CSV table of C-alpha atoms in Angstrom, one decimal:
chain,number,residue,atom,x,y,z
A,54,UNK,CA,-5.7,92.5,-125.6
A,55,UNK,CA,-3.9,95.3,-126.9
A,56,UNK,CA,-1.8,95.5,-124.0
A,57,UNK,CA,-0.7,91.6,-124.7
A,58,UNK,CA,-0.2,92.5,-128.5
A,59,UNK,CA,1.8,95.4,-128.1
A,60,UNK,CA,3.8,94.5,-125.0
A,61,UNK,CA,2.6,97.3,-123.1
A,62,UNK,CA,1.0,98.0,-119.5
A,63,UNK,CA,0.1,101.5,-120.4
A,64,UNK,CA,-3.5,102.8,-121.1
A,65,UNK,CA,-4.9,106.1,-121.3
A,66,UNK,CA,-6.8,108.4,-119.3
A,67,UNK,CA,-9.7,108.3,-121.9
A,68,UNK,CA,-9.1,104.7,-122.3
A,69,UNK,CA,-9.1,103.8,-118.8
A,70,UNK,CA,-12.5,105.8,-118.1
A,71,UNK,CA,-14.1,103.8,-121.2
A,72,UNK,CA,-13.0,100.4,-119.7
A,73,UNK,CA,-14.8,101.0,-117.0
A,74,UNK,CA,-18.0,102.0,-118.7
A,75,UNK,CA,-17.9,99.3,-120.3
A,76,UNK,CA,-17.3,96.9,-118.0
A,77,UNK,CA,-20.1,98.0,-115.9
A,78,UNK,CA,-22.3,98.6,-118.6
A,79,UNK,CA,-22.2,94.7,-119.5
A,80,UNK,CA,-21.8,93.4,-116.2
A,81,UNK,CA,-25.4,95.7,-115.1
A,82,UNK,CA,-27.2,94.8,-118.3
A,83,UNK,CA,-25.7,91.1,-117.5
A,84,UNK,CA,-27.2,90.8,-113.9
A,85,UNK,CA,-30.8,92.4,-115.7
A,86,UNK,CA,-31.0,89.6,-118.2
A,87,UNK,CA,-30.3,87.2,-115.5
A,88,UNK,CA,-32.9,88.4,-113.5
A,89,UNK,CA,-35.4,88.2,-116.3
A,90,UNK,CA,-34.0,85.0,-117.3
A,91,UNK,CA,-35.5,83.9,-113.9
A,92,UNK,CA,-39.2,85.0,-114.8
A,93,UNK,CA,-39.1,83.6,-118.2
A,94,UNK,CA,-38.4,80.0,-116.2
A,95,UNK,CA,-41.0,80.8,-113.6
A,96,UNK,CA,-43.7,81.8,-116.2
A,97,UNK,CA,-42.6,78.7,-118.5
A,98,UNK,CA,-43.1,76.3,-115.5
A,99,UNK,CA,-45.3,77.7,-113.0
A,100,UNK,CA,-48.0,79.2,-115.4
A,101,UNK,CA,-47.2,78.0,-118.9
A,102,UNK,CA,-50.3,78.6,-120.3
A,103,UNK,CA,-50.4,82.3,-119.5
A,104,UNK,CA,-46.5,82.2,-121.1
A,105,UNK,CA,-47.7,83.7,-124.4
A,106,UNK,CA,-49.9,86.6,-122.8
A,107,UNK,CA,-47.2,87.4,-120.0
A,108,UNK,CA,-44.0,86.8,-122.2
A,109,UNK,CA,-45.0,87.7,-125.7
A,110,UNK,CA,-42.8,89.5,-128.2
A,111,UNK,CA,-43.6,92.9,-127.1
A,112,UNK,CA,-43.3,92.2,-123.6
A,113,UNK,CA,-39.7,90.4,-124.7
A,114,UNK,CA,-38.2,93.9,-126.5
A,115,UNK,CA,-39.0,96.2,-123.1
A,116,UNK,CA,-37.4,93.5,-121.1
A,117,UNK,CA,-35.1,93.7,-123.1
A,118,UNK,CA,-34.6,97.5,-123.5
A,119,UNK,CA,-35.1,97.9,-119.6
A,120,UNK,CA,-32.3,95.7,-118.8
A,121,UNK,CA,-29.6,97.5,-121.3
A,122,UNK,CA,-31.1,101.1,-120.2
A,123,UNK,CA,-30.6,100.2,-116.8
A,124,UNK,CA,-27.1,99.0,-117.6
A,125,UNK,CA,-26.7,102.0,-118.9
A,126,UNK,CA,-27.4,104.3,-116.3
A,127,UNK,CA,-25.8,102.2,-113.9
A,128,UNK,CA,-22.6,102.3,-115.4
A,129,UNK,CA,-22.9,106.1,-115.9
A,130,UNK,CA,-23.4,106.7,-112.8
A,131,UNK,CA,-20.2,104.6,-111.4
A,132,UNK,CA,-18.0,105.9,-114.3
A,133,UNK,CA,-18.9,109.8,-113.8
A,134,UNK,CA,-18.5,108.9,-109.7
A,135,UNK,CA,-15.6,107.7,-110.0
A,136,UNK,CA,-13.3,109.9,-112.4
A,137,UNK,CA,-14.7,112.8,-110.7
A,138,UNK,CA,-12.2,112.2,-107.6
A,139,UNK,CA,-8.6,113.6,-108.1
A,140,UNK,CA,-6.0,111.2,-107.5
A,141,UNK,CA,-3.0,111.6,-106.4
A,142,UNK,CA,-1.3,108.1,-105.2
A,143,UNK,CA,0.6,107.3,-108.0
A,144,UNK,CA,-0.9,106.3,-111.5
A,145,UNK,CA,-0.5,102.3,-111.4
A,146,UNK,CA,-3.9,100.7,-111.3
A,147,UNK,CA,-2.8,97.1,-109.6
A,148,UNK,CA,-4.8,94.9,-111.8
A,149,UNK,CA,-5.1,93.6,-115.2
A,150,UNK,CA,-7.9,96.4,-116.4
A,151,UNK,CA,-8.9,99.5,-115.2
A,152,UNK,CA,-11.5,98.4,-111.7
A,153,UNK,CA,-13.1,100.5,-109.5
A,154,UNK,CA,-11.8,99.6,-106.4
A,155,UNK,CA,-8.4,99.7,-107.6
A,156,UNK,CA,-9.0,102.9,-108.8
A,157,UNK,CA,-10.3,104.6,-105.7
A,158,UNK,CA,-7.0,103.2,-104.3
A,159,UNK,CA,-5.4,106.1,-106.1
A,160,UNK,CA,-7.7,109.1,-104.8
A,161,UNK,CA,-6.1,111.4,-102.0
A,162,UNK,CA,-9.1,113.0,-101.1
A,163,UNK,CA,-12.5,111.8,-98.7
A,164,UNK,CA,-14.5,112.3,-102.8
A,165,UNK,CA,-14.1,109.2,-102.7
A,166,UNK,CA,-16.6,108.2,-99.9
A,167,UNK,CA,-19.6,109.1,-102.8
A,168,UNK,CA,-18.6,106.4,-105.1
A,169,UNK,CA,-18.3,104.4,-102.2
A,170,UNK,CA,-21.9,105.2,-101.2
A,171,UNK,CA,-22.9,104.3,-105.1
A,172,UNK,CA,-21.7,100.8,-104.1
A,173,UNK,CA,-23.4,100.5,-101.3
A,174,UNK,CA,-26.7,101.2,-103.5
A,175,UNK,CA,-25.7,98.7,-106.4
A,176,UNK,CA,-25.5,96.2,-103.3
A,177,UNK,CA,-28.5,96.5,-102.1
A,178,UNK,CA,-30.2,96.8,-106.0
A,179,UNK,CA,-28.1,93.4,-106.4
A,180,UNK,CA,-29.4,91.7,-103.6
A,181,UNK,CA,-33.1,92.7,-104.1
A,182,UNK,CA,-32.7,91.1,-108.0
A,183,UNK,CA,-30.8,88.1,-106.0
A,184,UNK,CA,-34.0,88.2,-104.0
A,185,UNK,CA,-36.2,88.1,-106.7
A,186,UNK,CA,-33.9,84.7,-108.8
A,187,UNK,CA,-34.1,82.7,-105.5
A,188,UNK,CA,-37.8,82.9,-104.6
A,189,UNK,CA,-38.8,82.5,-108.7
A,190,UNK,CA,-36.5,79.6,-108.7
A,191,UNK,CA,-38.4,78.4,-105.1
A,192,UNK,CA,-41.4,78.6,-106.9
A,193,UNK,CA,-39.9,76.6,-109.5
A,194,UNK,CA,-38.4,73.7,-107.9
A,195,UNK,CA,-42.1,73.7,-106.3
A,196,UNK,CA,-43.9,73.1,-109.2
A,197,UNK,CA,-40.9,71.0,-110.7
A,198,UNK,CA,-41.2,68.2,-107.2
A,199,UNK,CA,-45.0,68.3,-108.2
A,200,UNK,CA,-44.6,67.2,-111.9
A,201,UNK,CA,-45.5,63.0,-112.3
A,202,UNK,CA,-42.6,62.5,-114.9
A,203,UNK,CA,-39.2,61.8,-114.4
A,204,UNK,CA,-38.6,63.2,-118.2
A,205,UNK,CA,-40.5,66.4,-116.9
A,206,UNK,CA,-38.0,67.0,-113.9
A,207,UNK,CA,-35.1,66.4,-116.1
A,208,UNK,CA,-36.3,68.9,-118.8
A,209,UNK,CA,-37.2,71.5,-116.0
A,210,UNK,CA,-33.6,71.2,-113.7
A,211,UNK,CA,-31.5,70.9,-117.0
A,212,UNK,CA,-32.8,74.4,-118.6
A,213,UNK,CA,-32.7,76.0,-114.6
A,214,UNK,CA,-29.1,74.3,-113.2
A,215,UNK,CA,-27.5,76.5,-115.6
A,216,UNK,CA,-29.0,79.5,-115.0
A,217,UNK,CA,-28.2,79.3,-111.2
A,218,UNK,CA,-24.2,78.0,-112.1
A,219,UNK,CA,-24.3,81.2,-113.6
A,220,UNK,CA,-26.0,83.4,-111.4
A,221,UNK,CA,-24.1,81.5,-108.1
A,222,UNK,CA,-20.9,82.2,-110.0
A,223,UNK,CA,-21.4,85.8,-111.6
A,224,UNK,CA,-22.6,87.0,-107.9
A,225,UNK,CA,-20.3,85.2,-105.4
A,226,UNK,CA,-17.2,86.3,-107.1
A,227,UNK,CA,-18.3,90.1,-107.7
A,228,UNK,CA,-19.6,90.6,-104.3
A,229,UNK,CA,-16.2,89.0,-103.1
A,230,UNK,CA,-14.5,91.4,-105.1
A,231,UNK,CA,-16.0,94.4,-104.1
A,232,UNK,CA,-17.0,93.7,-100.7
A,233,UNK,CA,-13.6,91.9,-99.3
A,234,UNK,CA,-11.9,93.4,-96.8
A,235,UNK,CA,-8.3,95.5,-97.7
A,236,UNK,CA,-6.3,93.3,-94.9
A,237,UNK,CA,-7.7,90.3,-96.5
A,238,UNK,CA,-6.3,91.2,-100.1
A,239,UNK,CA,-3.1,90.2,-102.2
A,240,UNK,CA,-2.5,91.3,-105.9
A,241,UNK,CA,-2.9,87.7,-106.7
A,242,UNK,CA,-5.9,87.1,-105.1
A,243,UNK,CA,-7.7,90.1,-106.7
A,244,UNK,CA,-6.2,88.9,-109.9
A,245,UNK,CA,-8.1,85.8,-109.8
A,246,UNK,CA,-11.5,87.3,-108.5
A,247,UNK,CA,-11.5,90.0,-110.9
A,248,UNK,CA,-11.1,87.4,-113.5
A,249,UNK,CA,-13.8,85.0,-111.8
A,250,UNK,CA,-16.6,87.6,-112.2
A,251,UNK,CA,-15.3,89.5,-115.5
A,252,UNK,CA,-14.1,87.0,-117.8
A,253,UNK,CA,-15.6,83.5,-116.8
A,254,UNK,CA,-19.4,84.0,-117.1
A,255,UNK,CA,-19.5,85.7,-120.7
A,256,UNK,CA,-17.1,82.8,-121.6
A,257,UNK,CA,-18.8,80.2,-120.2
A,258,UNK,CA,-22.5,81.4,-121.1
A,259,UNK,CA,-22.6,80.3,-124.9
A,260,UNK,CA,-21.3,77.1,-124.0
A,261,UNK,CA,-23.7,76.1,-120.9
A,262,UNK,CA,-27.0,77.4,-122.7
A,263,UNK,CA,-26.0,76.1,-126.0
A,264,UNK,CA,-25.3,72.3,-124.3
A,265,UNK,CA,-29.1,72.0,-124.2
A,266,UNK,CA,-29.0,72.1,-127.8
A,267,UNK,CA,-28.9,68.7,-129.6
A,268,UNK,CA,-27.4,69.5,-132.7
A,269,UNK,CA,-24.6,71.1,-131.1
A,270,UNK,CA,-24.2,68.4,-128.5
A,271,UNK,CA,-23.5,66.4,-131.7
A,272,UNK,CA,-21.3,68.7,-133.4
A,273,UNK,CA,-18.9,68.9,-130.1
A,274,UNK,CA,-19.4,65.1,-129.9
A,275,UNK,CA,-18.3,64.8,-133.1
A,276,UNK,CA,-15.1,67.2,-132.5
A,277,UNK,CA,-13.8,65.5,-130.4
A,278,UNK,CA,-14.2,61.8,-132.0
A,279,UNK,CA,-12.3,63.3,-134.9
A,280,UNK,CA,-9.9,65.2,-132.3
A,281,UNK,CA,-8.9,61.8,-130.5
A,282,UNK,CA,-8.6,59.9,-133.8
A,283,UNK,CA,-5.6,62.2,-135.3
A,284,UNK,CA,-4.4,62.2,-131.7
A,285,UNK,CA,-3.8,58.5,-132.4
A,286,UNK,CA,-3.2,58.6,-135.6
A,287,UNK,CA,-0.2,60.8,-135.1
A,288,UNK,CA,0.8,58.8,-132.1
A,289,UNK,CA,1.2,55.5,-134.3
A,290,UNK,CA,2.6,57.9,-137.1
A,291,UNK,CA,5.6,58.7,-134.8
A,292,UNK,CA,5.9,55.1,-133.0
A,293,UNK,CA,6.2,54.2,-136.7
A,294,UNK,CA,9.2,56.8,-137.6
A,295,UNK,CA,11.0,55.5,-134.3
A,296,UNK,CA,11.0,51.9,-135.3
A,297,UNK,CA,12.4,52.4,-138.6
């Protein structure tokens, strides 16, 4: 943002090296609350009378903490991995914020190969919490195909589809981006990838899980009522102007 403002491309050492932290902080405590997400839906439809003793308001706060500690960690461990290794190819980072990959692009030693072997672990840490969404969500759509009620399968698919766009979306384009091979890349390609995984689920979050909501439903309902009325309002306004 401050690039855009400023007209700039530039970005500091310091700077760079806190983007990243960041980045990885959110996108780690991100993937933890997903994860949790997916047993507070499993407990809530699968064994909802036990949801008060399994998901109470302690229990809630060291979910919580666990999933921003580990995003912690996690990103302290790629940031300090990766700004260890000298680099010596140039200092243009071919993307639109500082990404690891990209980075590592830059490093003119074999260092390198022990923030590569840190993403092979956050692979395998991914896919075991991947593990874990799908077969809560199996035991979900289990217990949903059970239920008598067509209200109760519509109540159960419209709080879970979201959860999965997300999760389907968050995970696909990350992995993609990360795990793609170098002959298969183009600047453009990673341009739209990158922004796939970092900018499009935080975006889109708010909106998706607040569309169950039905006094928001109303609000945007309303929006756009009043948005397609001054539309034509201002469309007979000028078809006015032009006749006189």
């Amino acid at each position: 943002m401050a690039n855009s403002l400023w007209d700039t491309r530039a970005i500091f050492y310091e700077g760079c090296a806190a983007q990243v932290f960041f980045l990885v902080f959110f996108i780690g405590a991100e993937y933890s609350v997903l994860t949790v997400m997916a047993y507070d839906g499993y407990v809530a439809i699968c064994k909802p009378l036990h949801y008060g003793s399994l998901l109470g308001s302690r229990a809630c706060a060291k979910m919580a903490a666990a999933a921003w500690g580990s995003g912690f960690l996690y990103s302290l461990l790629h940031t300090t991995n990766t700004f260890s290794v000298p680099l010596c190819q140039g200092n243009a980072v071919d993307q639109f914020f500082c990404e690891i990959p990209q980075i590592l692009k830059l490093s003119c030693s074999d260092a390198y190969l022990r923030e590569v072997g840190v993403l092979v672990f956050s692979i395998f840490l991914t896919f075991a919490c991947f593990l874990f969404i799908v077969v809560s969500y199996v035991q979900i759509f289990r217990a949903v195909l059970r239920m008598p009620s067509e209200q109760g399968w519509h109540k159960a698919f419209s709080t879970c589809l979201p959860h999965l766009t997300i999760v389907f979306l968050f995970i696909s384009t990350a992995m993609f981006a990360y795990l793609k091979s170098p002959s298969f890349s183009s600047p453009s390609l990673d341009l739209v990838v990158s922004f796939l995984y970092s900018v499009v689920p935080p975006a889109v979050n708010p909106l998706i899980y607040s569309m169950r909501n039905l006094e928001l439903k109303d609000a945007v309902r309303k929006l756009f009522a009043y948005m397609l009325q001054e539309s034509i309002c201002t469309h007979f306004s000028s078809t006015l102007i032009m006749g006189i």
